[in-house]
Tab-separated table of C-alpha atoms (C1' of nucleotides) in Angstrom:
chain	number	residue	atom	x	y	z
U	1	MET	CA	0.492	13.247	50.236
U	2	PRO	CA	-2.530	15.438	50.731
U	3	VAL	CA	-2.959	16.668	47.169
U	4	LYS	CA	-5.488	19.424	46.725
U	5	ILE	CA	-7.627	17.683	44.197
U	6	ASN	CA	-10.005	20.563	43.505
U	7	GLU	CA	-7.243	22.984	42.655
U	8	THR	CA	-5.518	20.612	40.281
U	9	ILE	CA	-8.792	19.922	38.500
U	10	ILE	CA	-9.487	23.644	38.108
U	11	GLN	CA	-6.191	24.191	36.348
U	12	PRO	CA	-6.545	22.309	33.046
U	13	HIS	CA	-2.940	22.073	31.827
U	14	VAL	CA	-0.150	22.512	34.336
U	15	PRO	CA	3.096	21.269	32.784
U	16	LYS	CA	5.191	20.209	35.724
U	17	GLY	CA	8.221	18.419	34.357
U	18	ARG	CA	10.410	19.095	31.378
U	19	GLN	CA	8.398	20.743	28.650
U	20	ARG	CA	7.621	18.855	25.488
U	21	PHE	CA	8.683	19.450	21.898
U	22	ASP	CA	6.392	21.473	19.590
U	23	ARG	CA	3.642	18.927	19.131
U	24	ALA	CA	1.725	20.813	16.410
U	25	ALA	CA	4.809	21.460	14.293
U	26	ALA	CA	5.894	17.850	14.597
U	27	LEU	CA	2.436	16.696	13.517
U	28	ASP	CA	2.712	18.836	10.393
U	29	ARG	CA	5.985	17.205	9.481
U	30	ALA	CA	4.531	13.753	10.113
U	31	LEU	CA	1.582	14.550	7.873
U	32	GLU	CA	3.862	15.589	5.056
U	33	LEU	CA	5.697	12.274	5.224
U	34	PHE	CA	2.586	10.082	5.559
U	35	TRP	CA	1.055	12.005	2.680
U	36	ARG	CA	3.966	11.308	0.378
U	37	LYS	CA	4.657	7.721	1.345
U	38	GLY	CA	1.464	6.273	2.807
U	39	PHE	CA	1.024	4.622	6.173
U	40	THR	CA	2.881	1.334	5.845
U	41	PRO	CA	6.060	2.371	3.994
U	42	THR	CA	6.593	5.283	6.366
U	43	THR	CA	8.799	4.024	9.185
U	44	VAL	CA	8.895	5.302	12.727
U	45	GLY	CA	12.564	6.051	12.207
U	46	GLU	CA	11.810	8.334	9.258
U	47	LEU	CA	9.015	9.988	11.188
U	48	CYS	CA	11.361	10.713	14.081
U	49	ALA	CA	13.927	12.153	11.695
U	50	VAL	CA	11.566	14.680	10.098
U	51	MET	CA	9.861	15.451	13.406
U	52	GLY	CA	13.208	16.083	15.065
U	53	ILE	CA	12.515	13.762	17.988
U	54	ASN	CA	13.330	10.245	19.194
U	55	PRO	CA	11.019	7.237	19.327
U	56	PRO	CA	10.157	7.543	23.046
U	57	SER	CA	8.984	11.116	22.502
U	58	LEU	CA	6.817	10.047	19.585
U	59	TYR	CA	5.184	7.259	21.555
U	60	GLY	CA	4.785	9.454	24.614
U	61	ALA	CA	3.013	12.185	22.672
U	62	PHE	CA	1.002	10.247	20.080
U	63	GLY	CA	0.561	6.708	21.392
U	64	ASN	CA	1.793	4.769	18.392
U	65	LYS	CA	2.281	5.005	14.652
U	66	ALA	CA	-1.380	4.348	13.858
U	67	GLN	CA	-2.695	7.013	16.232
U	68	LEU	CA	-0.183	9.504	14.892
U	69	PHE	CA	-1.402	8.724	11.402
U	70	MET	CA	-5.037	9.312	12.324
U	71	GLU	CA	-4.144	12.628	13.943
U	72	ALA	CA	-2.265	13.598	10.808
U	73	ILE	CA	-5.318	12.706	8.732
U	74	ALA	CA	-7.523	14.959	10.849
U	75	GLN	CA	-4.996	17.760	10.436
U	76	TYR	CA	-4.984	17.171	6.682
U	77	GLU	CA	-8.744	17.395	6.397
U	78	ARG	CA	-8.793	20.555	8.471
U	79	VAL	CA	-6.015	22.388	6.682
U	80	TYR	CA	-6.622	21.348	3.092
U	81	TRP	CA	-10.264	20.419	2.641
U	82	ASP	CA	-12.556	22.118	5.162
U	83	GLN	CA	-12.690	25.377	3.199
U	84	THR	CA	-13.346	23.506	-0.027
U	85	TRP	CA	-16.379	21.762	1.431
U	86	VAL	CA	-17.685	25.009	2.841
U	87	ALA	CA	-17.416	26.565	-0.615
U	88	LEU	CA	-19.411	23.698	-2.136
U	89	GLU	CA	-22.330	24.706	0.089
U	90	ALA	CA	-21.778	28.459	-0.187
U	91	GLU	CA	-22.008	28.644	-3.986
U	92	PRO	CA	-25.728	28.823	-4.839
U	93	ASP	CA	-25.457	27.389	-8.367
U	94	VAL	CA	-24.971	23.640	-8.073
U	95	ARG	CA	-23.026	23.254	-11.322
U	96	LYS	CA	-20.701	26.128	-10.508
U	97	ALA	CA	-20.301	24.705	-7.026
U	98	PHE	CA	-19.138	21.319	-8.303
U	99	ALA	CA	-16.973	22.872	-11.006
U	100	ALA	CA	-15.193	24.962	-8.391
U	101	PHE	CA	-14.900	21.974	-6.058
U	102	PHE	CA	-13.227	19.743	-8.612
U	103	ALA	CA	-10.944	22.506	-9.858
U	104	GLU	CA	-9.832	23.125	-6.286
U	105	ALA	CA	-9.474	19.364	-5.721
U	106	ALA	CA	-7.166	19.097	-8.727
U	107	ARG	CA	-5.105	21.884	-7.198
U	108	ILE	CA	-4.865	20.250	-3.756
U	109	LEU	CA	-4.050	16.803	-5.137
U	110	THR	CA	-1.083	18.208	-7.036
U	111	SER	CA	-0.138	20.653	-4.289
U	112	PRO	CA	3.589	21.469	-4.036
U	113	ASP	CA	3.363	20.434	-0.367
U	114	ALA	CA	2.813	16.862	-1.523
U	115	PRO	CA	1.759	16.409	-5.152
U	116	CYS	CA	0.667	12.841	-4.620
U	117	GLY	CA	-3.093	12.730	-4.280
U	118	CYS	CA	-5.331	12.595	-1.249
U	119	VAL	CA	-3.907	10.781	1.729
U	120	VAL	CA	-7.438	9.742	2.716
U	121	VAL	CA	-7.665	7.797	-0.538
U	122	THR	CA	-4.146	6.434	-1.004
U	123	GLY	CA	-2.742	6.487	2.537
U	124	ALA	CA	-4.023	3.125	3.693
U	125	ILE	CA	-4.279	1.019	0.556
U	126	ASN	CA	-2.488	-2.293	0.959
U	127	VAL	CA	-2.096	-2.186	4.718
U	128	PRO	CA	-1.404	-5.479	6.492
U	129	ALA	CA	-4.433	-7.173	8.049
U	130	GLU	CA	-3.581	-6.002	11.561
U	131	ASP	CA	-3.934	-2.354	10.431
U	132	GLN	CA	-7.215	-2.854	8.614
U	133	HIS	CA	-8.986	-0.540	11.072
U	134	ILE	CA	-7.031	2.359	9.564
U	135	ALA	CA	-8.245	1.550	6.062
U	136	ASP	CA	-11.768	1.253	7.459
U	137	ALA	CA	-11.548	4.668	9.102
U	138	LEU	CA	-10.440	6.303	5.856
U	139	ARG	CA	-13.195	4.582	3.924
U	140	ASN	CA	-15.712	5.978	6.384
U	141	LEU	CA	-14.334	9.450	5.798
U	142	ARG	CA	-14.762	9.009	2.055
U	143	GLU	CA	-18.299	7.789	2.540
U	144	GLN	CA	-19.054	10.947	4.508
U	145	GLU	CA	-17.713	12.953	1.576
U	146	ARG	CA	-20.016	11.061	-0.746
U	147	ASP	CA	-22.935	11.985	1.489
U	148	LEU	CA	-21.951	15.650	1.249
U	149	PHE	CA	-21.984	15.328	-2.541
U	150	LEU	CA	-25.398	13.687	-2.339
U	151	ALA	CA	-26.851	16.412	-0.106
U	152	ARG	CA	-25.566	19.117	-2.443
U	153	LEU	CA	-27.092	17.378	-5.457
U	154	GLN	CA	-30.428	16.992	-3.693
U	155	ARG	CA	-30.365	20.671	-2.855
U	156	GLY	CA	-29.697	21.353	-6.528
U	157	VAL	CA	-32.831	19.387	-7.404
U	158	ALA	CA	-34.850	21.172	-4.712
U	159	ASP	CA	-33.621	24.504	-6.052
U	160	GLY	CA	-34.880	23.560	-9.488
U	161	GLN	CA	-31.393	23.642	-10.965
U	162	LEU	CA	-31.310	19.914	-11.676
U	163	ALA	CA	-34.026	17.729	-13.203
U	164	ASP	CA	-36.224	15.768	-10.830
U	165	GLU	CA	-35.574	12.507	-12.665
U	166	ILE	CA	-31.811	12.329	-12.132
U	167	ASP	CA	-30.419	9.587	-9.911
U	168	THR	CA	-28.683	11.719	-7.281
U	169	ASP	CA	-27.430	8.605	-5.507
U	170	ALA	CA	-25.677	7.247	-8.583
U	171	ILE	CA	-24.236	10.657	-9.450
U	172	ALA	CA	-22.877	11.227	-5.949
U	173	THR	CA	-21.198	7.824	-6.051
U	174	SER	CA	-19.766	8.535	-9.482
U	175	LEU	CA	-18.383	11.895	-8.363
U	176	ILE	CA	-16.625	10.473	-5.323
U	177	THR	CA	-15.344	7.619	-7.485
U	178	LEU	CA	-13.877	10.084	-9.968
U	179	LEU	CA	-12.334	12.036	-7.108
U	180	GLU	CA	-10.722	8.844	-5.839
U	181	GLY	CA	-9.397	8.130	-9.307
U	182	MET	CA	-7.877	11.599	-9.402
U	183	SER	CA	-5.847	10.657	-6.330
U	184	ILE	CA	-4.515	7.579	-8.069
U	185	GLU	CA	-3.491	9.725	-11.010
U	186	ALA	CA	-1.859	12.318	-8.781
U	187	SER	CA	-0.029	9.669	-6.773
U	188	GLY	CA	1.364	8.381	-10.053
U	189	GLY	CA	2.809	11.804	-10.767
U	190	ALA	CA	0.124	13.176	-13.084
U	191	ALA	CA	0.576	16.862	-13.810
U	192	GLY	CA	-1.810	19.481	-12.472
U	193	LYS	CA	-2.932	20.254	-16.010
U	194	ARG	CA	-4.002	16.662	-16.519
U	195	LEU	CA	-6.123	16.690	-13.377
U	196	GLN	CA	-7.650	20.010	-14.384
U	197	GLN	CA	-8.782	18.310	-17.574
U	198	VAL	CA	-10.536	15.679	-15.508
U	199	ALA	CA	-12.045	18.313	-13.239
U	200	ALA	CA	-13.508	20.043	-16.278
U	201	CYS	CA	-15.158	16.814	-17.386
U	202	ALA	CA	-16.454	16.025	-13.897
U	203	VAL	CA	-19.243	18.578	-14.138
U	204	ARG	CA	-20.764	16.605	-16.969
U	205	LEU	CA	-21.586	13.871	-14.462
U	206	VAL	CA	-23.725	16.274	-12.440
U	207	GLY	CA	-26.303	16.326	-15.212
S	1	MET	CA	33.903	-33.917	-21.270
S	2	PRO	CA	33.124	-34.019	-24.981
S	3	VAL	CA	29.473	-32.862	-24.837
S	4	LYS	CA	27.599	-32.973	-28.124
S	5	ILE	CA	26.673	-29.313	-28.224
S	6	ASN	CA	24.624	-29.379	-31.415
S	7	GLU	CA	22.281	-32.096	-30.216
S	8	THR	CA	21.513	-30.376	-26.934
S	9	ILE	CA	20.776	-27.109	-28.701
S	10	ILE	CA	18.395	-28.781	-31.105
S	11	GLN	CA	16.249	-30.071	-28.283
S	12	PRO	CA	14.607	-26.961	-26.765
S	13	HIS	CA	13.236	-28.232	-23.438
S	14	VAL	CA	14.635	-31.459	-22.115
S	15	PRO	CA	13.729	-31.867	-18.436
S	16	LYS	CA	16.552	-33.912	-17.104
S	17	GLY	CA	16.236	-33.915	-13.356
S	18	ARG	CA	13.286	-34.122	-11.033
S	19	GLN	CA	10.255	-32.536	-12.681
S	20	ARG	CA	8.920	-29.287	-11.320
S	21	PHE	CA	5.601	-28.441	-9.682
S	22	ASP	CA	2.712	-27.198	-11.863
S	23	ARG	CA	4.016	-23.732	-12.622
S	24	ALA	CA	0.854	-22.391	-14.297
S	25	ALA	CA	-1.449	-23.545	-11.511
S	26	ALA	CA	0.836	-22.085	-8.879
S	27	LEU	CA	0.879	-18.770	-10.734
S	28	ASP	CA	-2.912	-18.688	-10.651
S	29	ARG	CA	-2.914	-19.142	-6.895
S	30	ALA	CA	-0.277	-16.444	-6.509
S	31	LEU	CA	-2.347	-14.037	-8.608
S	32	GLU	CA	-5.396	-14.618	-6.445
S	33	LEU	CA	-3.441	-13.714	-3.323
S	34	PHE	CA	-1.667	-10.684	-4.804
S	35	TRP	CA	-4.999	-9.504	-6.145
S	36	ARG	CA	-6.665	-9.629	-2.747
S	37	LYS	CA	-3.819	-8.292	-0.640
S	38	GLY	CA	-1.573	-6.211	-2.895
S	39	PHE	CA	2.135	-6.658	-3.445
S	40	THR	CA	3.678	-5.527	-0.171
S	41	PRO	CA	1.374	-7.128	2.421
S	42	THR	CA	1.529	-10.471	0.620
S	43	THR	CA	4.396	-12.405	2.152
S	44	VAL	CA	6.505	-15.064	0.499
S	45	GLY	CA	5.383	-17.410	3.243
S	46	GLU	CA	1.715	-16.916	2.363
S	47	LEU	CA	2.490	-17.289	-1.318
S	48	CYS	CA	4.247	-20.589	-0.681
S	49	ALA	CA	1.302	-21.789	1.377
S	50	VAL	CA	-1.309	-21.182	-1.332
S	51	MET	CA	1.022	-22.333	-4.102
S	52	GLY	CA	1.765	-25.565	-2.262
S	53	ILE	CA	5.522	-25.141	-2.512
S	54	ASN	CA	8.507	-24.033	-0.424
S	55	PRO	CA	10.573	-20.855	-0.783
S	56	PRO	CA	13.432	-22.445	-2.764
S	57	SER	CA	10.963	-23.717	-5.364
S	58	LEU	CA	9.394	-20.274	-5.675
S	59	TYR	CA	12.737	-18.568	-6.158
S	60	GLY	CA	13.944	-21.260	-8.518
S	61	ALA	CA	10.897	-20.944	-10.751
S	62	PHE	CA	10.081	-17.238	-10.595
S	63	GLY	CA	13.238	-15.406	-9.513
S	64	ASN	CA	11.871	-13.399	-6.631
S	65	LYS	CA	8.682	-11.939	-5.226
S	66	ALA	CA	8.674	-8.943	-7.572
S	67	GLN	CA	9.113	-11.045	-10.724
S	68	LEU	CA	6.395	-13.405	-9.565
S	69	PHE	CA	4.118	-10.430	-9.088
S	70	MET	CA	4.761	-9.099	-12.576
S	71	GLU	CA	4.075	-12.533	-14.066
S	72	ALA	CA	0.834	-12.663	-12.097
S	73	ILE	CA	-0.112	-9.236	-13.450
S	74	ALA	CA	0.427	-10.428	-17.013
S	75	GLN	CA	-1.726	-13.455	-16.296
S	76	TYR	CA	-4.407	-11.203	-14.830
S	77	GLU	CA	-4.522	-8.946	-17.878
S	78	ARG	CA	-4.701	-11.963	-20.166
S	79	VAL	CA	-7.414	-13.844	-18.329
S	80	TYR	CA	-9.661	-11.013	-17.186
S	81	TRP	CA	-9.236	-8.047	-19.518
S	82	ASP	CA	-8.039	-9.033	-22.972
S	83	GLN	CA	-11.538	-9.997	-24.142
S	84	THR	CA	-13.004	-6.795	-22.733
S	85	TRP	CA	-10.592	-4.662	-24.725
S	86	VAL	CA	-11.283	-6.633	-27.858
S	87	ALA	CA	-14.998	-6.002	-27.359
S	88	LEU	CA	-14.411	-2.260	-27.058
S	89	GLU	CA	-13.003	-2.303	-30.575
S	90	ALA	CA	-15.471	-4.831	-31.954
S	91	GLU	CA	-18.641	-2.889	-31.086
S	92	PRO	CA	-19.194	-0.358	-33.899
S	93	ASP	CA	-21.189	2.181	-31.861
S	94	VAL	CA	-18.781	4.083	-29.663
S	95	ARG	CA	-21.291	4.834	-26.898
S	96	LYS	CA	-22.505	1.251	-26.764
S	97	ALA	CA	-18.885	0.129	-26.767
S	98	PHE	CA	-17.975	2.200	-23.713
S	99	ALA	CA	-21.227	1.323	-21.940
S	100	ALA	CA	-20.454	-2.358	-22.375
S	101	PHE	CA	-16.844	-1.847	-21.343
S	102	PHE	CA	-17.692	-0.154	-18.062
S	103	ALA	CA	-20.475	-2.595	-17.268
S	104	GLU	CA	-18.043	-5.443	-17.777
S	105	ALA	CA	-15.405	-3.607	-15.759
S	106	ALA	CA	-17.817	-3.276	-12.836
S	107	ARG	CA	-18.360	-7.026	-13.083
S	108	ILE	CA	-14.656	-7.877	-13.115
S	109	LEU	CA	-13.783	-5.508	-10.273
S	110	THR	CA	-16.340	-7.184	-8.037
S	111	SER	CA	-15.645	-10.658	-9.370
S	112	PRO	CA	-16.182	-13.508	-6.878
S	113	ASP	CA	-12.607	-14.603	-7.643
S	114	ALA	CA	-11.371	-11.435	-5.909
S	115	PRO	CA	-13.958	-8.692	-5.402
S	116	CYS	CA	-11.356	-6.078	-4.621
S	117	GLY	CA	-10.765	-3.965	-7.692
S	118	CYS	CA	-8.076	-4.105	-10.337
S	119	VAL	CA	-4.706	-5.329	-9.189
S	120	VAL	CA	-3.064	-3.092	-11.796
S	121	VAL	CA	-4.524	-0.088	-9.975
S	122	THR	CA	-4.335	-1.078	-6.326
S	123	GLY	CA	-1.630	-3.743	-6.296
S	124	ALA	CA	1.389	-1.478	-5.968
S	125	ILE	CA	0.111	1.592	-4.125
S	126	ASN	CA	2.266	2.384	-1.104
S	127	VAL	CA	5.192	0.192	-1.999
S	128	PRO	CA	8.529	0.946	-0.309
S	129	ALA	CA	10.974	3.000	-2.347
S	130	GLU	CA	13.058	-0.014	-3.344
S	131	ASP	CA	10.036	-1.520	-5.145
S	132	GLN	CA	9.080	1.658	-6.970
S	133	HIS	CA	9.823	0.030	-10.312
S	134	ILE	CA	6.771	-2.176	-9.776
S	135	ALA	CA	4.505	0.817	-9.267
S	136	ASP	CA	6.049	2.386	-12.374
S	137	ALA	CA	5.355	-0.716	-14.436
S	138	LEU	CA	1.700	-0.746	-13.410
S	139	ARG	CA	1.345	2.934	-14.144
S	140	ASN	CA	2.689	2.313	-17.629
S	141	LEU	CA	0.069	-0.391	-18.129
S	142	ARG	CA	-2.668	2.037	-17.088
S	143	GLU	CA	-1.313	4.653	-19.467
S	144	GLN	CA	-1.538	2.114	-22.267
S	145	GLU	CA	-5.163	1.561	-21.334
S	146	ARG	CA	-5.765	5.292	-21.503
S	147	ASP	CA	-4.316	5.308	-25.002
S	148	LEU	CA	-6.744	2.564	-26.008
S	149	PHE	CA	-9.598	4.702	-24.727
S	150	LEU	CA	-8.241	7.642	-26.675
S	151	ALA	CA	-7.956	5.681	-29.898
S	152	ARG	CA	-11.525	4.411	-29.543
S	153	LEU	CA	-12.817	7.937	-28.977
S	154	GLN	CA	-10.943	9.253	-31.985
S	155	ARG	CA	-12.465	6.488	-34.078
S	156	GLY	CA	-15.857	7.545	-32.736
S	157	VAL	CA	-15.200	11.053	-34.011
S	158	ALA	CA	-13.942	9.758	-37.356
S	159	ASP	CA	-17.079	7.620	-37.653
S	160	GLY	CA	-19.209	10.719	-37.162
S	161	GLN	CA	-20.674	9.347	-33.919
S	162	LEU	CA	-19.046	12.002	-31.734
S	163	ALA	CA	-18.815	15.762	-32.324
S	164	ASP	CA	-15.592	17.067	-33.822
S	165	GLU	CA	-15.186	19.660	-31.086
S	166	ILE	CA	-14.901	17.259	-28.142
S	167	ASP	CA	-11.587	17.028	-26.297
S	168	THR	CA	-10.832	13.336	-26.798
S	169	ASP	CA	-7.666	13.640	-24.760
S	170	ALA	CA	-9.449	15.010	-21.702
S	171	ILE	CA	-12.244	12.475	-22.012
S	172	ALA	CA	-9.865	9.531	-22.291
S	173	THR	CA	-8.057	10.721	-19.175
S	174	SER	CA	-11.338	11.165	-17.324
S	175	LEU	CA	-12.506	7.692	-18.273
S	176	ILE	CA	-9.339	5.987	-17.064
S	177	THR	CA	-9.481	8.104	-13.922
S	178	LEU	CA	-13.023	6.967	-13.251
S	179	LEU	CA	-11.987	3.378	-13.872
S	180	GLU	CA	-9.201	3.774	-11.340
S	181	GLY	CA	-11.657	5.194	-8.846
S	182	MET	CA	-13.875	2.178	-9.350
S	183	SER	CA	-10.999	0.009	-8.207
S	184	ILE	CA	-10.653	2.028	-5.020
S	185	GLU	CA	-14.357	1.580	-4.401
S	186	ALA	CA	-14.215	-2.137	-5.082
S	187	SER	CA	-11.169	-2.607	-2.884
S	188	GLY	CA	-13.145	-0.941	-0.103
S	189	GLY	CA	-15.826	-3.565	-0.452
S	190	ALA	CA	-18.314	-1.656	-2.613
S	191	ALA	CA	-21.111	-3.867	-3.904
S	192	GLY	CA	-21.415	-4.768	-7.561
S	193	LYS	CA	-24.643	-2.782	-7.774
S	194	ARG	CA	-22.861	0.361	-6.643
S	195	LEU	CA	-20.196	-0.009	-9.336
S	196	GLN	CA	-22.874	-0.663	-11.940
S	197	GLN	CA	-24.360	2.708	-11.013
S	198	VAL	CA	-21.021	4.327	-11.717
S	199	ALA	CA	-20.652	2.413	-14.964
S	200	ALA	CA	-24.023	3.742	-16.086
S	201	CYS	CA	-22.884	7.320	-15.421
S	202	ALA	CA	-19.520	6.790	-17.129
S	203	VAL	CA	-21.025	6.943	-20.594
S	204	ARG	CA	-22.059	10.534	-19.946
S	205	LEU	CA	-18.366	11.449	-19.996
S	206	VAL	CA	-18.006	10.175	-23.556
S	207	GLY	CA	-20.094	13.087	-24.789
D	1	DG	C1'	22.003	-49.616	-12.547
D	2	DA	C1'	25.299	-46.047	-11.607
D	3	DC	C1'	25.760	-41.071	-13.132
D	4	DG	C1'	24.701	-36.082	-13.334
D	5	DG	C1'	21.765	-32.440	-13.358
D	6	DT	C1'	17.587	-30.572	-11.286
D	7	DT	C1'	14.127	-29.860	-7.667
D	8	DT	C1'	12.756	-30.465	-3.172
D	9	DG	C1'	12.299	-29.790	2.063
D	10	DT	C1'	14.609	-28.307	6.310
D	11	DA	C1'	16.509	-24.954	8.578
D	12	DG	C1'	18.403	-20.750	9.172
D	13	DC	C1'	20.465	-16.134	7.774
D	14	DT	C1'	20.585	-10.994	7.686
D	15	DA	C1'	18.219	-6.808	7.850
D	16	DG	C1'	14.724	-3.889	9.119
D	17	DC	C1'	10.518	-3.150	11.475
D	18	DA	C1'	7.541	-1.160	15.597
D	19	DC	C1'	8.225	-0.470	19.990
D	20	DT	C1'	10.371	0.066	24.895
D	21	DA	C1'	13.782	-0.121	29.510
D	22	DC	C1'	16.274	2.807	31.739
D	23	DA	C1'	18.681	6.486	33.568
D	24	DA	C1'	20.046	11.308	32.852
D	25	DA	C1'	18.091	15.877	32.157
D	26	DT	C1'	14.603	19.280	32.939
D	27	DA	C1'	11.377	22.313	35.397
D	28	DG	C1'	7.420	23.574	38.438
D	29	DG	C1'	5.810	23.347	43.645
D	30	DC	C1'	6.947	23.666	48.410
M	1	DG	C1'	17.319	24.045	47.132
M	2	DC	C1'	15.130	19.722	47.507
M	3	DC	C1'	11.218	16.822	45.803
M	4	DT	C1'	8.546	14.954	42.206
M	5	DA	C1'	6.588	14.516	37.796
M	6	DT	C1'	7.557	14.498	33.095
M	7	DT	C1'	10.464	14.308	28.870
M	8	DT	C1'	14.566	13.181	26.783
M	9	DG	C1'	18.449	10.357	24.428
M	10	DT	C1'	20.789	5.885	24.275
M	11	DA	C1'	20.511	1.536	23.410
M	12	DG	C1'	18.334	-2.282	22.725
M	13	DT	C1'	14.196	-5.983	22.479
M	14	DG	C1'	11.405	-9.328	19.985
M	15	DC	C1'	9.537	-10.253	15.698
M	16	DT	C1'	8.937	-10.932	10.887
M	17	DA	C1'	10.267	-9.975	6.344
M	18	DG	C1'	12.657	-11.698	1.934
M	19	DC	C1'	15.829	-14.773	0.746
M	20	DT	C1'	19.293	-18.818	0.678
M	21	DA	C1'	22.875	-23.016	2.036
M	22	DC	C1'	22.761	-27.532	2.016
M	23	DA	C1'	21.871	-32.208	1.528
M	24	DA	C1'	18.419	-35.681	0.334
M	25	DA	C1'	15.045	-37.069	-3.269
M	26	DC	C1'	14.072	-37.483	-7.922
M	27	DC	C1'	14.499	-38.797	-12.942
M	28	DG	C1'	16.250	-38.965	-17.844
M	29	DT	C1'	20.669	-40.765	-19.818
M	30	DC	C1'	24.609	-43.696	-20.698
DNA sequence: GACGGTTTGTAGCTAGCACTACAAATAGGC
DNA sequence: GCCTATTTGTAGTGCTAGCTACAAACCGTC
């Protein structure tokens, strides 16, 4: 079979056989389920049901349950949080920036799409030992968020909006810790109003 | 069979047959495992291993896995937290009281016995739907804790140590939320020093 | 010391999990 | 219109979970 290698390489995506289901739409449905139920309690059977496919299609398109979960997480960050982080940097006043961030966070965590907290916080708590790498990946994501808090606080100090003496490291850790707690509250069914109360208090940590 | 009913009722606990294993010691071992791993990932097989018993003994003494878990939770509260709550009330200065509480909390959550947060917070996240009643029970416990915070804050206002205008309700919610976040951090392996940083910032929420 | 109630250890049960063979169905390339 | 690559649906695999039947071992009581 003299395949013309160059030509096939030039064309990036040539679907030859039967065309696949709507991968992006299915991922959205998977995210919604993982978000509500967490990684472990969500079964492949349930995923297939909401995605409108059968197990072989899921494994063919996403690898396995864990890889599907990580793709859903990336989708979640992109759709729900990217704008919020951009706004944290865009607002010049550091206190207003954090106030807006936490108010928006309270809104997302009690979103009608899935009013059950942040899947990055709650999605992989209590996973069996063999899935520990998933919990580790989410913890790394949260640590990156903490570093974004820290950078914003340091900029606030550099801008003269915050006192030089404050412990930006401790404050950044406290803010991410409070944000994590807000996910626990939301996952327990806390109302949006209750989280807005917490968001209002959060700014006091900034100093 | 003319059994002497009155006599048997008078005697409250008459172990007739073969005597049981050390129930209290076994419960301690079960708590340690539940604490580290959470409810769902902890298997009955692992529980039996650390408790030094076999499944029939576990079910005979504790009912089932869920009831054993709830007994372990009660034991946990008693051994690790009861004193801390008493101290919150005993200290007359409300700010000192909360400072001490959160410092002690940071210590407990990173305790060498199980440096993985509070089992009341993390133990029943992501349980399957059929075990939802366990998550509900833990959430009720946390709500009780919030009410203790609230009462202490209100006393602080009554004692003239806190301004009348503060929103004690919002602050109590924020404090329990932060405490819950600290458990997430600890379960992710955060060092004791890191949680002490958060504890130091917590007092700023009191107002 | 035999009896009767209790606990114990062995072994296994049912159900549900993540995952996969396999062949039929699909659709582009020649 | 055939070939070939890919996806699909059916049906099932192996594994592990929580839980239990059963008979032997134990121990106070008569």
